[in-house]
């Protein structure tokens, strides 16, 4: 039987320790509980231990959880790939969308959103073929086009380390993501504050926090 309170306390303690070790303030790192492994009934048991941020990677699962848990005072994160044809079903329930990976998707969000949507530009730092996201070399052109879309608020960057990367490779990728985020923040672009950095999962969140992550997306550690 999963002890949700114990798992929650352990994850939050490990995040707190990594944050302290990085000389960062505790409020600067927010924990998103990724509930994609469980149904809404099980998710509710975790949420009730004191979760504020919930994340789902698929639109259908997001909508199921939203319907069941919308009264729980949560901040809602859609963290996975979003197909353009599904934008209209979901985007107005999303507080943060973490996987903006094309200009066409941004255009669809602009068309369907009833208010500005906080989005993370997904960046493929390692340029792994299998990963979604903009290559670093594509970002300037993408931002120039997205600048017309006032309902697409780019709050920051999201990235993932390649599977099977070593700790030093992950450290390098996360470090580059933070450096890029800082460069983009310094440009002071309209509706693109670039203050946030979404990176770090169960296997690598301490490395992400050391490199400036402001949102970590943690799933499996809560459901052991
Ligand atoms: C599943 C998922 C996570 C959480 O991964 P865990 O290894 O289970 O912590 C984070 N981000 C995305 C985009 C995911 O799909």
Tab-separated table of C-alpha atoms and ligand atoms in Angstrom:
chain	number	residue	atom	x	y	z
A	1	UNK	CA	0.000	0.000	0.000
A	2	UNK	CA	1.469	3.295	-1.053
A	3	UNK	CA	2.013	5.708	1.835
A	4	UNK	CA	1.338	9.001	0.045
A	5	UNK	CA	2.133	11.205	3.035
A	6	UNK	CA	5.505	9.516	3.463
A	7	UNK	CA	6.369	9.797	-0.238
A	8	UNK	CA	5.261	13.423	-0.342
A	9	UNK	CA	7.296	14.332	2.740
A	10	UNK	CA	10.365	12.579	1.342
A	11	UNK	CA	10.200	14.264	-2.086
A	12	UNK	CA	9.614	17.706	-0.548
A	13	UNK	CA	12.496	17.147	1.889
A	14	UNK	CA	14.863	16.121	-0.925
A	15	UNK	CA	13.859	19.166	-2.974
A	16	UNK	CA	14.345	21.405	0.071
A	17	UNK	CA	17.814	19.982	0.654
A	18	UNK	CA	18.855	20.419	-2.981
A	19	UNK	CA	17.531	24.003	-2.890
A	20	UNK	CA	19.465	24.799	0.279
A	21	UNK	CA	22.628	23.194	-1.094
A	22	UNK	CA	22.325	25.489	-4.124
A	23	UNK	CA	22.030	28.547	-1.836
A	24	UNK	CA	18.605	29.290	-3.243
A	25	UNK	CA	15.461	30.393	-1.407
A	26	UNK	CA	12.901	27.679	-0.717
A	27	UNK	CA	10.135	29.616	-2.551
A	28	UNK	CA	12.225	29.717	-5.725
A	29	UNK	CA	11.566	26.031	-6.568
A	30	UNK	CA	8.029	24.745	-7.082
A	31	UNK	CA	7.159	21.057	-7.167
A	32	UNK	CA	4.714	19.802	-9.786
A	33	UNK	CA	3.249	16.403	-8.893
A	34	UNK	CA	2.909	14.490	-12.157
A	35	UNK	CA	-0.118	12.220	-11.721
A	36	UNK	CA	-0.096	10.527	-15.159
A	37	UNK	CA	0.525	7.090	-13.648
A	38	UNK	CA	-2.732	7.001	-11.654
A	39	UNK	CA	-6.456	7.718	-11.962
A	40	UNK	CA	-8.085	10.751	-10.391
A	41	UNK	CA	-9.133	8.857	-7.239
A	42	UNK	CA	-5.547	7.880	-6.459
A	43	UNK	CA	-4.293	11.321	-7.491
A	44	UNK	CA	-6.706	12.895	-4.990
A	45	UNK	CA	-5.082	10.957	-2.155
A	46	UNK	CA	-1.683	12.372	-3.058
A	47	UNK	CA	-3.095	15.885	-3.574
A	48	UNK	CA	-4.630	15.807	-0.087
A	49	UNK	CA	-1.174	15.410	1.502
A	50	UNK	CA	-0.530	19.047	0.550
A	51	UNK	CA	0.151	19.316	-3.194
A	52	UNK	CA	-0.359	22.704	-4.904
A	53	UNK	CA	0.821	22.009	-8.456
A	54	UNK	CA	-0.500	19.117	-10.564
A	55	UNK	CA	0.844	18.049	-13.981
A	56	UNK	CA	-0.391	15.745	-16.729
A	57	UNK	CA	1.290	14.982	-20.048
A	58	UNK	CA	-1.766	14.007	-22.138
A	59	UNK	CA	-4.839	16.060	-22.939
A	60	UNK	CA	-7.387	13.305	-22.194
A	61	UNK	CA	-5.785	12.547	-18.820
A	62	UNK	CA	-5.514	16.259	-18.039
A	63	UNK	CA	-9.230	16.757	-18.692
A	64	UNK	CA	-10.194	13.695	-16.587
A	65	UNK	CA	-8.182	14.955	-13.635
A	66	UNK	CA	-9.408	18.514	-14.121
A	67	UNK	CA	-13.041	17.445	-14.068
A	68	UNK	CA	-12.552	15.385	-10.894
A	69	UNK	CA	-10.181	17.673	-8.971
A	70	UNK	CA	-10.940	21.209	-10.138
A	71	UNK	CA	-12.334	22.248	-6.743
A	72	UNK	CA	-9.092	21.417	-4.942
A	73	UNK	CA	-7.398	24.778	-5.410
A	74	UNK	CA	-4.601	23.469	-7.604
A	75	UNK	CA	-2.400	25.098	-10.220
A	76	UNK	CA	-2.781	23.083	-13.432
A	77	UNK	CA	0.197	22.189	-15.634
A	78	UNK	CA	0.008	20.514	-19.051
A	79	UNK	CA	3.550	19.197	-19.439
A	80	UNK	CA	3.425	17.031	-22.587
A	81	UNK	CA	3.148	17.425	-26.329
A	82	UNK	CA	-0.064	19.124	-27.469
A	83	UNK	CA	-1.531	18.463	-30.913
A	84	UNK	CA	-2.934	21.533	-32.590
A	85	UNK	CA	-6.369	20.016	-33.070
A	86	UNK	CA	-6.674	19.495	-29.282
A	87	UNK	CA	-5.762	23.045	-28.256
A	88	UNK	CA	-9.353	24.259	-28.221
A	89	UNK	CA	-10.466	21.477	-25.831
A	90	UNK	CA	-7.957	22.169	-23.132
A	91	UNK	CA	-6.027	25.401	-23.338
A	92	UNK	CA	-8.384	27.543	-21.259
A	93	UNK	CA	-8.101	25.180	-18.277
A	94	UNK	CA	-4.308	25.210	-18.302
A	95	UNK	CA	-2.412	27.521	-15.941
A	96	UNK	CA	1.014	26.591	-17.377
A	97	UNK	CA	1.732	24.814	-20.664
A	98	UNK	CA	5.257	23.367	-20.677
A	99	UNK	CA	5.676	22.002	-24.192
A	100	UNK	CA	5.390	24.821	-26.727
A	101	UNK	CA	7.423	23.302	-29.563
A	102	UNK	CA	6.329	25.038	-32.767
A	103	UNK	CA	5.205	28.424	-34.067
A	104	UNK	CA	2.104	26.795	-35.569
A	105	UNK	CA	1.092	25.572	-32.115
A	106	UNK	CA	1.601	29.093	-30.725
A	107	UNK	CA	-0.648	30.441	-33.497
A	108	UNK	CA	-3.378	27.957	-32.543
A	109	UNK	CA	-3.104	28.928	-28.864
A	110	UNK	CA	-3.396	32.583	-29.876
A	111	UNK	CA	-6.583	31.736	-31.781
A	112	UNK	CA	-8.249	29.668	-29.025
A	113	UNK	CA	-7.129	31.242	-25.749
A	114	UNK	CA	-9.604	33.464	-23.924
A	115	UNK	CA	-6.813	35.042	-21.855
A	116	UNK	CA	-2.991	34.985	-21.939
A	117	UNK	CA	-1.646	31.463	-21.356
A	118	UNK	CA	1.644	30.999	-19.505
A	119	UNK	CA	3.820	28.860	-21.765
A	120	UNK	CA	7.293	27.382	-21.611
A	121	UNK	CA	9.248	27.189	-24.834
A	122	UNK	CA	10.478	23.595	-25.005
A	123	UNK	CA	14.114	23.479	-26.028
A	124	UNK	CA	16.035	20.471	-27.252
A	125	UNK	CA	19.478	21.423	-25.984
A	126	UNK	CA	21.037	18.030	-26.721
A	127	UNK	CA	19.486	17.979	-30.243
A	128	UNK	CA	18.436	14.364	-29.731
A	129	UNK	CA	16.363	13.326	-32.761
A	130	UNK	CA	13.625	11.704	-30.667
A	131	UNK	CA	12.947	14.786	-28.550
A	132	UNK	CA	10.475	17.551	-29.214
A	133	UNK	CA	11.394	21.166	-28.874
A	134	UNK	CA	13.215	23.968	-30.626
A	135	UNK	CA	16.896	23.673	-31.352
A	136	UNK	CA	18.807	26.579	-29.877
A	137	UNK	CA	19.560	27.859	-33.396
A	138	UNK	CA	15.807	28.063	-34.180
A	139	UNK	CA	14.773	30.156	-31.196
A	140	UNK	CA	15.403	33.683	-32.489
A	141	UNK	CA	13.250	33.191	-35.563
A	142	UNK	CA	10.511	31.495	-33.540
A	143	UNK	CA	10.384	34.328	-31.005
A	144	UNK	CA	10.163	36.913	-33.769
A	145	UNK	CA	7.040	35.150	-35.073
A	146	UNK	CA	5.528	34.500	-31.638
A	147	UNK	CA	5.980	38.179	-30.749
A	148	UNK	CA	2.702	38.862	-32.607
A	149	UNK	CA	0.788	36.457	-30.336
A	150	UNK	CA	-0.131	38.412	-27.210
A	151	UNK	CA	-2.049	35.493	-25.673
A	152	UNK	CA	1.103	33.376	-25.653
A	153	UNK	CA	3.038	34.510	-22.596
A	154	UNK	CA	6.468	32.891	-22.665
A	155	UNK	CA	7.340	32.563	-18.981
A	156	UNK	CA	10.461	30.507	-19.552
A	157	UNK	CA	12.163	27.441	-20.986
A	158	UNK	CA	11.440	23.744	-20.485
A	159	UNK	CA	13.935	21.013	-21.228
A	160	UNK	CA	14.540	17.317	-20.650
A	161	UNK	CA	17.803	15.420	-20.453
A	162	UNK	CA	18.274	12.533	-22.893
A	163	UNK	CA	17.586	9.045	-21.558
A	164	UNK	CA	20.682	7.348	-20.187
A	165	UNK	CA	22.687	10.587	-20.040
A	166	UNK	CA	25.401	10.651	-17.385
A	167	UNK	CA	25.206	13.045	-14.452
A	168	UNK	CA	27.837	15.303	-16.025
A	169	UNK	CA	25.991	15.354	-19.355
A	170	UNK	CA	22.739	16.265	-17.602
A	171	UNK	CA	24.580	18.950	-15.632
A	172	UNK	CA	25.921	20.385	-18.888
A	173	UNK	CA	22.491	20.414	-20.583
A	174	UNK	CA	20.709	21.976	-17.603
A	175	UNK	CA	23.474	24.565	-17.227
A	176	UNK	CA	23.111	25.548	-20.884
A	177	UNK	CA	19.338	25.837	-20.491
A	178	UNK	CA	19.712	28.273	-17.599
A	179	UNK	CA	22.310	30.338	-19.445
A	180	UNK	CA	20.010	30.552	-22.469
A	181	UNK	CA	17.069	31.520	-20.250
A	182	UNK	CA	19.092	34.332	-18.698
A	183	UNK	CA	20.102	35.643	-22.132
A	184	UNK	CA	16.471	35.649	-23.262
A	185	UNK	CA	15.272	37.303	-20.038
A	186	UNK	CA	17.828	40.076	-20.559
A	187	UNK	CA	16.223	40.955	-23.902
A	188	UNK	CA	13.076	42.149	-22.075
A	189	UNK	CA	10.748	41.072	-24.877
A	190	UNK	CA	7.047	41.945	-24.628
A	191	UNK	CA	4.947	39.117	-23.084
A	192	UNK	CA	8.094	36.964	-22.797
A	193	UNK	CA	9.521	37.449	-19.287
A	194	UNK	CA	11.645	34.254	-19.345
A	195	UNK	CA	11.858	34.143	-15.550
A	196	UNK	CA	11.067	30.415	-15.185
A	197	UNK	CA	12.905	27.179	-15.928
A	198	UNK	CA	11.021	23.863	-16.019
A	199	UNK	CA	13.420	20.952	-15.725
A	200	UNK	CA	14.144	18.035	-13.428
A	201	UNK	CA	12.195	14.791	-12.960
A	202	UNK	CA	12.405	12.031	-10.341
A	203	UNK	CA	15.809	10.887	-11.601
A	204	UNK	CA	17.546	14.230	-12.007
A	205	UNK	CA	15.823	16.984	-10.012
A	206	UNK	CA	18.814	17.706	-7.720
A	207	UNK	CA	20.938	18.489	-10.818
A	208	UNK	CA	18.136	20.678	-12.189
A	209	UNK	CA	17.817	22.641	-8.944
A	210	UNK	CA	21.569	23.194	-8.827
A	211	UNK	CA	21.236	24.682	-12.335
A	212	UNK	CA	18.402	27.084	-11.608
A	213	UNK	CA	15.186	25.113	-12.174
A	214	UNK	CA	12.142	26.984	-10.832
A	215	UNK	CA	9.665	24.148	-11.528
A	216	UNK	CA	10.548	20.470	-11.121
A	217	UNK	CA	8.151	17.874	-12.582
A	218	UNK	CA	8.106	14.815	-10.345
A	219	UNK	CA	6.010	11.722	-10.946
A	220	UNK	CA	7.220	8.233	-10.097
A	221	UNK	CA	8.789	9.174	-6.742
A	222	UNK	CA	5.303	9.940	-5.387
A	223	UNK	CA	3.821	6.606	-6.419
A	224	UNK	CA	6.335	4.035	-5.192
B	1	LIG	C1	6.273	11.698	-16.781
B	1	LIG	C2	6.870	13.036	-16.936
B	1	LIG	C3	7.589	13.623	-15.876
B	1	LIG	C4	7.799	12.931	-14.538
B	1	LIG	O1	8.725	11.897	-14.694
B	1	LIG	P1	9.130	10.944	-13.443
B	1	LIG	O2	10.392	10.314	-13.923
B	1	LIG	O3	8.029	9.975	-13.275
B	1	LIG	O4	9.349	11.800	-12.273
B	1	LIG	C5	8.123	14.885	-16.072
B	1	LIG	N1	7.970	15.547	-17.251
B	1	LIG	C6	7.296	15.017	-18.286
B	1	LIG	C7	7.168	15.809	-19.548
B	1	LIG	C8	6.725	13.741	-18.164
B	1	LIG	O5	6.055	13.235	-19.206
